[in-house]
Amino acid sequence: MTIELTHQITDIKGINQLYAIASRVIGETCWKATLSYGDELTLHFGEQIPYTHPSMAGKHKGSWILGTRGTAWQLNNPSDASATLDTKAAMLDIFKRELRQLEGNILQSLKIDYPVLGLTLNFSQGIHLTITPPVRYDEFDLPYWELFTPDHQVLQVGPQSSWSLIQSDRSPSTPD
């Protein structure tokens, strides 16, 4: 069975159904935070599931996977410096270490901004991650962020004020 829902959000009330789907990840622990191809942020939450593809033998993915798609993001930890997508290549090791601060933290809440559909994640230990769509979001043709769910669906948010929920058999940017 393929489930596909596509919605255009025309007012603040339109966020409710999107929030109901995305908020199911609240309470899960982030156990892996990485940069994937193109320096897109990928966060793995929940149960650690082994990949089935032979090239990924011995590696695991989260039952929930949140990924950015060419959007800016910023990590704020009140007890440390901030990291952003704009960090230069020379700082990559420091940047990755900053990202690992998310690992082991529980997602306590999330907020979806209307009308641009940015996302703010609030973790234990006071860490906040903000995903911000492009300034000219009306000209962007990729989802701003996507959330792979344990029931093999992917929630794709953006471009513009739209979101979709579709059946998915793969995790982001990795064979399975």
PDB file of C-alpha atoms in Angstrom, residues 6-173:
ATOM      1  CA  THR A   6       0.401  16.440  -0.198  1.00  0.00           C
ATOM      2  CA  HIS A   7      -0.734  19.580   1.530  1.00  0.00           C
ATOM      3  CA  GLN A   8      -0.422  23.289   0.898  1.00  0.00           C
ATOM      4  CA  ILE A   9      -0.446  25.315   4.110  1.00  0.00           C
ATOM      5  CA  THR A  10      -2.486  28.467   3.677  1.00  0.00           C
ATOM      6  CA  ASP A  11      -2.810  29.595   7.299  1.00  0.00           C
ATOM      7  CA  ILE A  12      -1.446  28.879  10.776  1.00  0.00           C
ATOM      8  CA  LYS A  13      -4.094  26.151  11.331  1.00  0.00           C
ATOM      9  CA  GLY A  14      -2.536  24.201   8.454  1.00  0.00           C
ATOM     10  CA  ILE A  15       0.508  23.468  10.625  1.00  0.00           C
ATOM     11  CA  ASN A  16      -1.512  21.196  12.947  1.00  0.00           C
ATOM     12  CA  GLN A  17      -1.504  18.049  10.792  1.00  0.00           C
ATOM     13  CA  LEU A  18       2.164  18.533   9.879  1.00  0.00           C
ATOM     14  CA  TYR A  19       3.030  18.963  13.565  1.00  0.00           C
ATOM     15  CA  ALA A  20       1.028  15.847  14.508  1.00  0.00           C
ATOM     16  CA  ILE A  21       3.231  13.743  12.213  1.00  0.00           C
ATOM     17  CA  ALA A  22       6.594  15.376  12.993  1.00  0.00           C
ATOM     18  CA  SER A  23       6.046  15.492  16.765  1.00  0.00           C
ATOM     19  CA  ARG A  24       5.947  11.680  16.991  1.00  0.00           C
ATOM     20  CA  VAL A  25       9.775  11.788  17.217  1.00  0.00           C
ATOM     21  CA  ILE A  26       9.627  13.814  20.457  1.00  0.00           C
ATOM     22  CA  GLY A  27      10.987  11.791  23.369  1.00  0.00           C
ATOM     23  CA  GLU A  28      13.453   9.855  21.205  1.00  0.00           C
ATOM     24  CA  THR A  29      17.208   9.971  21.811  1.00  0.00           C
ATOM     25  CA  CYS A  30      19.518  11.254  19.078  1.00  0.00           C
ATOM     26  CA  TRP A  31      22.300   8.676  18.919  1.00  0.00           C
ATOM     27  CA  LYS A  32      24.035   9.822  15.731  1.00  0.00           C
ATOM     28  CA  ALA A  33      24.566  13.286  14.203  1.00  0.00           C
ATOM     29  CA  THR A  34      26.479  13.455  10.924  1.00  0.00           C
ATOM     30  CA  LEU A  35      27.039  15.463   7.806  1.00  0.00           C
ATOM     31  CA  SER A  36      26.037  13.566   4.686  1.00  0.00           C
ATOM     32  CA  TYR A  37      26.761  14.313   1.038  1.00  0.00           C
ATOM     33  CA  GLY A  38      26.789  18.055   0.413  1.00  0.00           C
ATOM     34  CA  ASP A  39      27.200  18.782   4.132  1.00  0.00           C
ATOM     35  CA  GLU A  40      23.536  18.113   4.780  1.00  0.00           C
ATOM     36  CA  LEU A  41      22.782  17.426   8.428  1.00  0.00           C
ATOM     37  CA  THR A  42      21.451  13.957   9.285  1.00  0.00           C
ATOM     38  CA  LEU A  43      20.211  13.000  12.761  1.00  0.00           C
ATOM     39  CA  HIS A  44      19.380   9.407  13.759  1.00  0.00           C
ATOM     40  CA  PHE A  45      16.860   8.854  16.564  1.00  0.00           C
ATOM     41  CA  GLY A  46      15.255   5.896  18.265  1.00  0.00           C
ATOM     42  CA  GLU A  47      16.040   2.251  17.686  1.00  0.00           C
ATOM     43  CA  GLN A  48      19.316   1.373  15.925  1.00  0.00           C
ATOM     44  CA  ILE A  49      18.403  -0.721  12.887  1.00  0.00           C
ATOM     45  CA  PRO A  50      21.044  -2.580  10.839  1.00  0.00           C
ATOM     46  CA  TYR A  51      21.279  -1.654   7.169  1.00  0.00           C
ATOM     47  CA  THR A  52      20.388  -4.503   4.831  1.00  0.00           C
ATOM     48  CA  HIS A  53      22.532  -3.420   1.879  1.00  0.00           C
ATOM     49  CA  PRO A  54      25.830  -5.398   1.749  1.00  0.00           C
ATOM     50  CA  SER A  55      27.942  -2.238   1.378  1.00  0.00           C
ATOM     51  CA  MET A  56      26.549  -1.018   4.717  1.00  0.00           C
ATOM     52  CA  ALA A  57      27.148  -4.269   6.619  1.00  0.00           C
ATOM     53  CA  GLY A  58      27.824  -3.644  10.297  1.00  0.00           C
ATOM     54  CA  LYS A  59      26.357  -0.108  10.200  1.00  0.00           C
ATOM     55  CA  HIS A  60      23.080   1.075  11.665  1.00  0.00           C
ATOM     56  CA  LYS A  61      20.440   3.706  10.967  1.00  0.00           C
ATOM     57  CA  GLY A  62      17.877   5.223  13.269  1.00  0.00           C
ATOM     58  CA  SER A  63      14.257   4.189  13.274  1.00  0.00           C
ATOM     59  CA  TRP A  64      13.735   7.952  12.812  1.00  0.00           C
ATOM     60  CA  ILE A  65      16.059   9.962  10.546  1.00  0.00           C
ATOM     61  CA  LEU A  66      15.854  13.736  10.196  1.00  0.00           C
ATOM     62  CA  GLY A  67      17.774  15.317   7.349  1.00  0.00           C
ATOM     63  CA  THR A  68      18.226  18.791   5.941  1.00  0.00           C
ATOM     64  CA  ARG A  69      18.125  19.394   2.194  1.00  0.00           C
ATOM     65  CA  GLY A  70      20.305  22.352   1.302  1.00  0.00           C
ATOM     66  CA  THR A  71      18.902  24.525   4.069  1.00  0.00           C
ATOM     67  CA  ALA A  72      20.828  26.521   6.633  1.00  0.00           C
ATOM     68  CA  TRP A  73      20.849  25.356  10.222  1.00  0.00           C
ATOM     69  CA  GLN A  74      22.335  26.437  13.528  1.00  0.00           C
ATOM     70  CA  LEU A  75      23.194  24.490  16.660  1.00  0.00           C
ATOM     71  CA  ASN A  76      23.146  26.390  19.950  1.00  0.00           C
ATOM     72  CA  ASN A  77      24.421  24.932  23.197  1.00  0.00           C
ATOM     73  CA  PRO A  78      24.209  27.314  26.150  1.00  0.00           C
ATOM     74  CA  SER A  79      27.342  25.789  27.680  1.00  0.00           C
ATOM     75  CA  ASP A  80      29.474  25.998  24.510  1.00  0.00           C
ATOM     76  CA  ALA A  81      30.012  27.844  21.226  1.00  0.00           C
ATOM     77  CA  SER A  82      27.529  27.634  18.357  1.00  0.00           C
ATOM     78  CA  ALA A  83      28.005  25.707  15.130  1.00  0.00           C
ATOM     79  CA  THR A  84      26.341  26.633  11.845  1.00  0.00           C
ATOM     80  CA  LEU A  85      26.173  25.294   8.320  1.00  0.00           C
ATOM     81  CA  ASP A  86      28.436  28.168   7.279  1.00  0.00           C
ATOM     82  CA  THR A  87      31.447  26.838   9.216  1.00  0.00           C
ATOM     83  CA  LYS A  88      34.472  26.708   6.839  1.00  0.00           C
ATOM     84  CA  ALA A  89      36.203  23.503   5.727  1.00  0.00           C
ATOM     85  CA  ALA A  90      39.279  24.312   7.814  1.00  0.00           C
ATOM     86  CA  MET A  91      37.084  24.045  10.890  1.00  0.00           C
ATOM     87  CA  LEU A  92      35.457  20.760   9.849  1.00  0.00           C
ATOM     88  CA  ASP A  93      36.847  18.653  12.729  1.00  0.00           C
ATOM     89  CA  ILE A  94      35.745  21.205  15.318  1.00  0.00           C
ATOM     90  CA  PHE A  95      32.420  21.454  13.568  1.00  0.00           C
ATOM     91  CA  LYS A  96      31.837  17.684  13.675  1.00  0.00           C
ATOM     92  CA  ARG A  97      32.750  17.630  17.369  1.00  0.00           C
ATOM     93  CA  GLU A  98      30.153  20.351  17.996  1.00  0.00           C
ATOM     94  CA  LEU A  99      27.546  18.314  16.140  1.00  0.00           C
ATOM     95  CA  ARG A 100      28.243  15.270  18.295  1.00  0.00           C
ATOM     96  CA  GLN A 101      26.901  17.259  21.252  1.00  0.00           C
ATOM     97  CA  LEU A 102      23.462  16.188  20.053  1.00  0.00           C
ATOM     98  CA  GLU A 103      24.308  12.516  20.504  1.00  0.00           C
ATOM     99  CA  GLY A 104      22.800  11.053  23.646  1.00  0.00           C
ATOM    100  CA  ASN A 105      20.336  13.928  24.029  1.00  0.00           C
ATOM    101  CA  ILE A 106      16.584  13.443  24.088  1.00  0.00           C
ATOM    102  CA  LEU A 107      14.411  15.512  21.753  1.00  0.00           C
ATOM    103  CA  GLN A 108      12.112  17.342  24.161  1.00  0.00           C
ATOM    104  CA  SER A 109      10.075  19.486  21.787  1.00  0.00           C
ATOM    105  CA  LEU A 110       9.893  20.860  18.288  1.00  0.00           C
ATOM    106  CA  LYS A 111       8.367  23.916  16.682  1.00  0.00           C
ATOM    107  CA  ILE A 112       7.455  24.426  13.026  1.00  0.00           C
ATOM    108  CA  ASP A 113       7.510  28.058  11.927  1.00  0.00           C
ATOM    109  CA  TYR A 114       4.698  29.435   9.793  1.00  0.00           C
ATOM    110  CA  PRO A 115       4.717  30.319   6.925  1.00  0.00           C
ATOM    111  CA  VAL A 116       8.312  29.363   5.974  1.00  0.00           C
ATOM    112  CA  LEU A 117       8.204  25.893   7.632  1.00  0.00           C
ATOM    113  CA  GLY A 118      11.503  26.237   9.441  1.00  0.00           C
ATOM    114  CA  LEU A 119      12.063  23.774  12.285  1.00  0.00           C
ATOM    115  CA  THR A 120      13.403  24.262  15.792  1.00  0.00           C
ATOM    116  CA  LEU A 121      14.379  21.207  17.840  1.00  0.00           C
ATOM    117  CA  ASN A 122      14.873  21.512  21.598  1.00  0.00           C
ATOM    118  CA  PHE A 123      17.023  18.826  23.208  1.00  0.00           C
ATOM    119  CA  SER A 124      17.866  17.900  26.758  1.00  0.00           C
ATOM    120  CA  GLN A 125      20.782  19.834  28.273  1.00  0.00           C
ATOM    121  CA  GLY A 126      19.389  23.028  26.702  1.00  0.00           C
ATOM    122  CA  ILE A 127      20.686  22.353  23.175  1.00  0.00           C
ATOM    123  CA  HIS A 128      18.673  23.889  20.318  1.00  0.00           C
ATOM    124  CA  LEU A 129      18.893  23.154  16.605  1.00  0.00           C
ATOM    125  CA  THR A 130      17.229  25.495  14.138  1.00  0.00           C
ATOM    126  CA  ILE A 131      16.696  24.601  10.471  1.00  0.00           C
ATOM    127  CA  THR A 132      16.019  27.688   8.376  1.00  0.00           C
ATOM    128  CA  PRO A 133      14.680  27.594   4.807  1.00  0.00           C
ATOM    129  CA  PRO A 134      16.375  29.807   2.204  1.00  0.00           C
ATOM    130  CA  VAL A 135      15.572  33.511   2.285  1.00  0.00           C
ATOM    131  CA  ARG A 136      14.053  33.155  -1.182  1.00  0.00           C
ATOM    132  CA  TYR A 137      12.128  30.016  -0.276  1.00  0.00           C
ATOM    133  CA  ASP A 138       9.682  30.608  -3.145  1.00  0.00           C
ATOM    134  CA  GLU A 139      12.498  29.733  -5.610  1.00  0.00           C
ATOM    135  CA  PHE A 140      13.770  26.604  -3.816  1.00  0.00           C
ATOM    136  CA  ASP A 141      12.729  23.280  -5.356  1.00  0.00           C
ATOM    137  CA  LEU A 142      14.036  20.765  -2.765  1.00  0.00           C
ATOM    138  CA  PRO A 143      12.361  19.899   0.527  1.00  0.00           C
ATOM    139  CA  TYR A 144      13.826  22.019   3.329  1.00  0.00           C
ATOM    140  CA  TRP A 145      13.907  19.028   5.669  1.00  0.00           C
ATOM    141  CA  GLU A 146      12.645  15.488   5.715  1.00  0.00           C
ATOM    142  CA  LEU A 147      11.799  12.993   8.422  1.00  0.00           C
ATOM    143  CA  PHE A 148      11.958   9.242   7.784  1.00  0.00           C
ATOM    144  CA  THR A 149       9.640   7.374  10.144  1.00  0.00           C
ATOM    145  CA  PRO A 150       9.730   3.866  11.631  1.00  0.00           C
ATOM    146  CA  ASP A 151       6.681   2.922   9.531  1.00  0.00           C
ATOM    147  CA  HIS A 152       8.588   3.468   6.259  1.00  0.00           C
ATOM    148  CA  GLN A 153       7.179   6.857   5.402  1.00  0.00           C
ATOM    149  CA  VAL A 154       9.002  10.077   4.674  1.00  0.00           C
ATOM    150  CA  LEU A 155       7.660  13.464   5.614  1.00  0.00           C
ATOM    151  CA  GLN A 156       9.076  16.041   3.178  1.00  0.00           C
ATOM    152  CA  VAL A 157       8.611  19.665   4.152  1.00  0.00           C
ATOM    153  CA  GLY A 158       8.886  22.419   1.543  1.00  0.00           C
ATOM    154  CA  PRO A 159       9.383  23.904  -0.927  1.00  0.00           C
ATOM    155  CA  GLN A 160       7.268  26.934  -0.273  1.00  0.00           C
ATOM    156  CA  SER A 161       4.402  26.287   2.133  1.00  0.00           C
ATOM    157  CA  SER A 162       3.842  22.643   1.270  1.00  0.00           C
ATOM    158  CA  TRP A 163       4.561  19.233   2.750  1.00  0.00           C
ATOM    159  CA  SER A 164       4.014  15.643   1.700  1.00  0.00           C
ATOM    160  CA  LEU A 165       3.926  12.246   3.353  1.00  0.00           C
ATOM    161  CA  ILE A 166       4.912   9.350   1.108  1.00  0.00           C
ATOM    162  CA  GLN A 167       5.809   5.681   1.420  1.00  0.00           C
ATOM    163  CA  SER A 168       9.582   5.136   1.508  1.00  0.00           C
ATOM    164  CA  ASP A 169      11.740   2.036   1.397  1.00  0.00           C
ATOM    165  CA  ARG A 170      15.072   3.852   1.755  1.00  0.00           C
ATOM    166  CA  SER A 171      16.844   6.097   4.203  1.00  0.00           C
ATOM    167  CA  PRO A 172      18.333   9.432   3.104  1.00  0.00           C
ATOM    168  CA  SER A 173      21.450   9.419   0.920  1.00  0.00           C
TER     169      SER A 173
END
